[in-house]
Amino acid sequence: MPQQSPLDLPEGDPFGPHNLPYGVFSTSAEDRRRIGVRIGGHVLDAGAAAAALGSPYAGLLGQSSLNPLLAAGRTAWRDVRRALTAWVTDPGHRVTVEAHLLPLDEVTLHLPYEVADYVDFYASEHHATNVGRIFRPDGDALTPNWKHLPIGYHGRSGTIVVSGTDVVRPSGQRKAPTDPAPVFGPSVKLDIEAEVGFVVGAPSELGRPVPLADFEDHVFGLFLLNDWSARDIQAWEYVPLGPFLGKSFATSVSAWVTPLEALDAARVAPPARDFPLLPYLDDAELDRPGGFDLHITVSINGQEVARPPFASMYWTAAQQLAHMTVNGASLRTGDVYGSGTVSGPETGQRGSLLELTWNGRDAIELVDGKRTFLEDGDTVTLTAWAPGPDGTRVGLGEVTGRIVGQR
């Protein structure tokens, strides 16, 4: 019996031709980094396949980073995706394409783009409300500005790491309310933030804001993101300027970027807004809705602890992009921005341990013991899927990280 082709995927495979996320890989035989496209349990060496097929996109796909493709713009993104889809579905290309497929377990995945800037938002009403109730139990859960603009802060791009990278427990100052003075040492309230990240492709001009309608001209795709947080360090340092050392030690991102075009069937309307929005944020008249119906699962040491729903996010990625450029700030190829922690209205939909344990008050039960915050040796994994065309599912590449003690 002839061996089954890697292109003959099981029905319903979330990494079928309807998905085709991009990554960068190397092999044990050749440490040169190459652009890859995931198809099922394999990765297609996109540059080699393009060259073998005489494609005009061989130059873009034959790079060691996605940045040249990102910078090429929306028309190129669409045309390259159409070509890749034809390569993996047209029987006439099968022999050539199969020669450039490698099993996923035989490659090493790398950060697929060179990060320019990093911005993190705070866009889930459920998350922000929970945090407000934890830290301001006698006051308003949401700050007065929360429903008028997407709150965010500028993070540290140099500590964005690819999935699978160990996360070293950070040290810093911390001070409990009852302590007479701060102490220095490793964080004892190390947490996760289950988020979705977006990567910018086409840059913008300094001094020229990017309107809502231009979101898809600038953003190439999305991916899962875990913005690790040292809650005790953050609580002592963040007044009055916001997060700093409690957030900047590591941000883990998936090795795979799902192009926005693969998520057309996952578009949903955001929640109803409670206040009229200023014109630059008003998305009521856009051609299609700005939300994405992503179903996220958070696991610790292989045990599921939460299922945050991205469709519940109050502020959309397009609104976040419009807001962070409305002052004239320019976009650069490789800019990354995070959605902020994704949480839903139910207890089992909370995307952080801060919420799941109510700041350590209520431990969660794992097979290997109780947790309020992360312990050394814990491995956190985020996975997700979205509705695809014709009843399929689009899988997002996982993001995972293991906590290790200080070196």
Coordinates of C-alpha atoms in Angstrom, one line a residue, residues 7 16-18 20 39 82-94 97:
L7 CA -1.0 16.7 2.2
G16 CA -5.5 22.5 6.8
P17 CA -5.2 24.6 3.6
H18 CA -7.8 27.0 5.0
L20 CA -1.6 28.1 6.5
I39 CA 0.1 22.2 7.0
R82 CA -3.3 32.4 -2.8
A83 CA -0.1 30.9 -4.3
L84 CA 0.6 28.8 -1.1
T85 CA -3.0 27.5 -1.1
A86 CA -2.6 26.4 -4.7
W87 CA 0.7 24.7 -4.0
V88 CA -0.8 22.5 -1.2
T89 CA -4.1 21.7 -3.0
D90 CA -3.3 21.4 -6.7
P91 CA -2.4 17.8 -7.5
G92 CA -0.1 19.1 -10.2
H93 CA 2.2 20.6 -7.6
R94 CA 2.1 17.6 -5.2
V97 CA 5.7 20.3 -2.6

